Coordinates of N, CA and C in Angstrom, one line a residue:
M15 N 9.5 -20.5 -7.6 CA 8.3 -19.8 -7.6 C 7.2 -20.5 -8.5
N16 N 6.2 -20.5 -8.4 CA 4.9 -20.9 -9.2 C 3.8 -20.1 -9.2
A17 N 2.7 -20.8 -9.8 CA 1.4 -19.8 -9.7 C 0.7 -20.0 -8.4
I18 N 0.9 -21.2 -7.7 CA 0.2 -21.3 -6.5 C 0.8 -20.6 -5.5
N19 N 2.4 -20.6 -5.5 CA 3.1 -20.1 -4.6 C 4.4 -19.1 -5.1
P20 N 3.8 -18.0 -5.5 CA 4.7 -17.1 -6.3 C 5.8 -16.5 -5.3
G21 N 5.7 -16.4 -3.9 CA 6.9 -16.1 -3.2 C 8.1 -17.2 -3.0
G22 N 7.8 -18.5 -3.7 CA 8.9 -19.4 -3.5 C 8.9 -20.0 -2.4
L23 N 8.0 -20.1 -1.5 CA 8.1 -20.7 -0.2 C 7.6 -22.1 -0.5
S24 N 8.1 -23.2 0.4 CA 7.5 -24.5 0.4 C 6.1 -24.5 0.9
A25 N 5.3 -25.6 0.5 CA 4.1 -25.7 0.9 C 4.0 -25.8 2.6
D26 N 4.9 -26.5 3.1 CA 5.1 -26.3 4.9 C 5.2 -24.9 5.4
E27 N 6.2 -24.0 4.7 CA 6.3 -22.7 5.2 C 5.2 -22.1 4.9
A28 N 4.4 -22.2 3.8 CA 3.5 -21.4 3.3 C 2.1 -21.6 4.7
A29 N 1.9 -22.8 4.5 CA 0.7 -23.4 5.5 C 1.1 -23.0 6.7
G30 N 2.3 -23.2 7.4 CA 2.4 -22.8 8.9 C 2.5 -21.4 9.0
N31 N 2.8 -20.6 8.1 CA 3.1 -19.1 8.4 C 1.9 -18.1 7.7
A32 N 1.5 -18.6 6.9 CA 0.3 -17.7 6.1 C -1.0 -18.4 5.8
G33 N -1.4 -19.4 6.7 CA -2.5 -20.3 6.5 C -3.0 -20.8 5.1
F34 N -2.0 -20.8 4.4 CA -2.1 -21.6 3.1 C -2.5 -23.0 3.4
D35 N -3.5 -23.4 2.6 CA -4.2 -24.7 2.3 C -3.9 -25.5 1.2
A36 N -2.7 -26.0 1.0 CA -2.4 -26.8 -0.1 C -3.3 -27.8 -0.7
A37 N -4.1 -28.4 0.2 CA -5.3 -29.2 -0.2 C -6.5 -28.4 -1.0
V38 N -6.8 -27.1 -0.6 CA -7.7 -26.5 -1.2 C -7.2 -26.1 -2.6
A39 N -6.2 -25.6 -2.7 CA -5.6 -25.4 -4.0 C -5.6 -26.6 -5.0
G40 N -5.1 -27.7 -4.5 CA -5.1 -28.8 -5.4 C -6.4 -29.3 -5.8
A41 N -7.7 -29.0 -4.9 CA -9.0 -29.5 -5.3 C -9.6 -28.6 -6.4
L42 N -9.2 -27.6 -6.9 CA -9.7 -26.6 -7.7 C -9.2 -27.4 -9.0
D43 N -10.2 -27.9 -9.9 CA -9.9 -28.4 -11.3 C -10.4 -27.3 -12.3
L44 N -9.6 -26.5 -12.8 CA -9.9 -25.4 -13.8 C -9.7 -25.7 -15.1
G45 N -9.0 -27.0 -15.1 CA -8.7 -27.5 -16.7 C -7.5 -26.4 -17.2
A46 N -7.6 -26.1 -18.6 CA -6.8 -25.3 -19.1 C -6.7 -24.0 -18.5
F47 N -7.8 -23.5 -18.2 CA -7.8 -22.4 -17.4 C -6.8 -22.1 -16.1
G48 N -6.6 -23.1 -15.7 CA -5.6 -23.2 -14.5 C -4.2 -22.7 -14.7
G49 N -3.8 -22.6 -16.2 CA -2.6 -22.2 -16.3 C -2.4 -20.9 -16.9
I50 N -3.5 -20.1 -16.9 CA -3.3 -18.7 -17.1 C -2.8 -17.9 -16.0
A51 N -1.7 -17.2 -16.5 CA -0.9 -16.3 -15.6 C -1.8 -15.1 -15.4
V52 N -1.9 -14.6 -14.1 CA -2.4 -13.5 -13.5 C -1.4 -12.5 -12.6
R53 N -1.6 -11.3 -12.5 CA -0.7 -10.7 -11.9 C -1.4 -10.3 -10.5
L54 N -1.0 -10.8 -9.4 CA -1.7 -10.5 -8.0 C -0.7 -9.5 -7.3
S55 N -1.1 -8.3 -7.0 CA -0.4 -7.4 -6.4 C -1.2 -6.7 -5.3
V56 N -0.4 -6.3 -4.2 CA -1.0 -5.8 -3.0 C -0.5 -4.1 -3.0
E57 N -1.7 -3.3 -2.8 CA -1.4 -2.1 -2.7 C -1.7 -1.3 -1.3
V58 N -0.5 -0.9 -1.0 CA -0.6 -0.3 0.5 C -0.9 0.8 0.6
G59 N -0.9 1.8 -0.4 CA -1.5 3.1 -0.5 C -1.2 3.8 -1.7
A60 N -1.7 5.0 -1.7 CA -1.5 5.9 -3.1 C -1.2 7.1 -2.7
V61 N -0.6 8.1 -3.6 CA -0.6 9.6 -3.5 C -0.7 10.1 -4.7
R62 N -1.4 11.2 -5.0 CA -1.8 11.9 -6.1 C -0.7 12.9 -6.1
L63 N 0.2 13.0 -7.2 CA 1.1 14.5 -7.3 C 0.9 15.1 -8.7
P64 N 1.3 16.1 -8.7 CA 1.4 16.9 -10.1 C 2.6 16.5 -10.8
L65 N 2.7 16.7 -12.0 CA 3.8 15.8 -12.8 C 5.1 16.4 -12.4
R66 N 4.8 17.9 -12.2 CA 6.3 18.7 -11.8 C 7.0 18.0 -10.5
D67 N 5.9 17.8 -9.6 CA 6.5 17.1 -8.2 C 7.3 15.6 -8.6
V68 N 6.6 14.9 -9.6 CA 7.1 13.6 -9.6 C 8.2 13.7 -10.3
L69 N 8.7 14.7 -11.3 CA 9.8 15.0 -12.0 C 10.9 15.7 -11.0
G70 N 10.5 16.3 -9.9 CA 11.3 16.5 -9.0 C 11.8 15.7 -8.0
L71 N 11.0 14.5 -7.9 CA 11.5 13.5 -6.8 C 13.2 13.0 -6.7
Q72 N 13.4 13.1 -5.4 CA 15.0 12.7 -5.2 C 15.0 11.7 -4.2
P73 N 16.0 11.0 -4.2 CA 16.3 9.9 -3.0 C 16.3 10.3 -1.8
G74 N 15.4 10.0 -1.0 CA 15.1 10.2 0.5 C 13.9 11.2 0.5
A75 N 13.2 11.4 -0.7 CA 11.8 12.0 -0.6 C 11.0 11.2 0.2
V76 N 10.1 11.8 1.1 CA 9.0 10.9 1.9 C 7.6 11.7 1.4
H77 N 6.7 10.8 1.0 CA 5.0 11.6 0.6 C 4.4 10.5 1.3
A78 N 3.4 11.1 2.2 CA 2.4 10.2 2.8 C 1.4 9.6 2.1
L79 N 1.2 8.4 2.4 CA 0.1 7.9 1.5 C -1.5 8.1 1.9
D80 N -2.4 7.6 1.2 CA -3.8 8.1 1.6 C -4.2 6.8 2.5
R81 N -3.5 6.3 3.2 CA -3.9 5.1 4.2 C -2.9 5.3 5.6
R82 N -4.0 4.9 6.4 CA -3.2 4.7 7.9 C -2.7 3.3 8.0
V83 N -1.6 3.3 8.8 CA -1.1 2.1 9.1 C -2.0 0.7 9.6
D84 N -3.2 1.2 10.4 CA -4.1 0.4 10.8 C -5.3 -0.1 9.9
Q85 N -5.2 0.4 8.7 CA -6.2 0.0 7.7 C -5.7 -1.2 6.7
P86 N -6.7 -2.0 6.3 CA -6.2 -3.1 5.3 C -5.6 -2.5 4.2
V87 N -5.0 -3.3 3.6 CA -4.3 -3.4 2.1 C -5.2 -3.7 1.2
D88 N -5.2 -3.3 -0.2 CA -6.0 -3.8 -0.9 C -5.3 -5.0 -1.8
V89 N -6.0 -6.2 -2.2 CA -5.3 -7.1 -2.9 C -6.1 -7.1 -4.2
L90 N -5.0 -7.1 -5.3 CA -5.7 -6.9 -6.8 C -5.2 -7.9 -7.7
I91 N -6.0 -8.4 -8.7 CA -5.8 -9.4 -9.4 C -6.0 -8.5 -11.0
N92 N -4.6 -8.6 -11.7 CA -4.9 -7.6 -12.9 C -5.5 -6.3 -12.8
D93 N -5.0 -5.6 -11.4 CA -5.5 -4.3 -11.2 C -7.1 -4.3 -10.8
R94 N -7.7 -5.2 -10.5 CA -8.9 -5.2 -10.0 C -9.0 -5.8 -8.9
L95 N -9.8 -5.0 -7.9 CA -9.8 -5.4 -6.2 C -10.5 -6.6 -6.1
I96 N -10.0 -7.5 -5.3 CA -10.6 -8.7 -5.2 C -10.7 -9.1 -3.7
A97 N -9.9 -8.3 -2.8 CA -10.0 -8.9 -1.4 C -9.2 -7.6 -0.9
R98 N -9.4 -7.7 0.6 CA -8.4 -7.0 1.5 C -7.8 -7.9 2.6
G99 N -6.5 -7.2 3.1 CA -5.8 -8.0 4.1 C -5.0 -7.3 4.8
E100 N -4.0 -7.9 5.5 CA -3.0 -7.2 6.5 C -1.8 -7.9 6.0
I101 N -0.7 -6.8 6.4 CA 0.7 -7.2 5.8 C 1.2 -8.1 6.9
V102 N 1.9 -9.2 6.5 CA 2.3 -10.1 7.7 C 3.9 -10.5 7.2
T103 N 4.6 -11.1 8.2 CA 6.0 -11.3 7.6 C 6.2 -13.0 7.8
I104 N 6.7 -13.4 6.8 CA 7.0 -14.9 6.7 C 8.4 -15.1 6.5
G105 N 9.1 -15.5 7.5 CA 10.5 -15.5 7.6 C 11.1 -13.9 7.3
E106 N 12.0 -14.0 6.1 CA 12.5 -12.8 5.8 C 11.5 -12.0 4.6
R107 N 10.4 -12.4 4.4 CA 9.6 -12.0 3.5 C 8.4 -11.3 3.8
F108 N 7.9 -10.5 3.0 CA 6.3 -10.0 3.4 C 5.4 -10.8 2.7
G109 N 4.3 -11.0 3.2 CA 3.0 -11.8 3.0 C 1.8 -10.8 3.1
V110 N 0.6 -11.4 3.0 CA -0.6 -10.9 3.0 C -1.3 -11.7 3.4
K111 N -2.3 -11.6 4.7 CA -3.4 -12.3 5.3 C -4.5 -11.9 4.7
L112 N -5.3 -12.6 4.0 CA -6.6 -12.1 3.7 C -7.6 -12.0 4.6
T113 N -8.4 -10.8 4.8 CA -9.3 -10.5 5.8 C -10.6 -10.2 5.5
E114 N -10.7 -9.9 4.2 CA -12.0 -9.9 3.3 C -11.8 -9.9 1.8
I115 N -13.0 -10.9 1.6 CA -13.1 -11.2 -0.2 C -14.0 -10.1 -0.5
V116 N -13.9 -9.3 -1.6 CA -14.7 -8.6 -2.2 C -15.7 -9.2 -3.1
P117 N -16.8 -9.5 -2.8 CA -17.7 -10.1 -3.5 C -18.0 -9.9 -5.2
G118 N -17.8 -10.5 -6.2 CA -17.8 -10.3 -7.5 C -16.6 -9.5 -8.0
G119 N -15.5 -9.2 -7.1 CA -14.8 -8.4 -7.6 C -15.0 -7.0 -7.8
A120 N -14.7 -5.9 -7.1 CA -14.9 -4.4 -7.0 C -14.4 -3.9 -8.4
G121 N -15.0 -3.0 -9.0 CA -14.4 -2.2 -10.2 C -14.8 -2.8 -11.7

């Protein structure tokens, strides 16, 4: 696991299955800034619940999210929207294929 490839896949696996271009990642020279850790997360959807419902959650409870299956997921860095994409599988793991970069990062 590393900053370029946090899923722990080899460069060949990532390039072959997710469109990852290791040459592009290596071409960026960010100097000392390149080592700064950020959190990249993918939001599939959300639901707003009153606290009493949250406290009453039980195993097996199902709540519909605010997004349909055919809608893109949000890709965030440190809780800031930077892109949208679709969920893909890479072997036994999930991945995200970027379909849109949000100009300037929304939010």
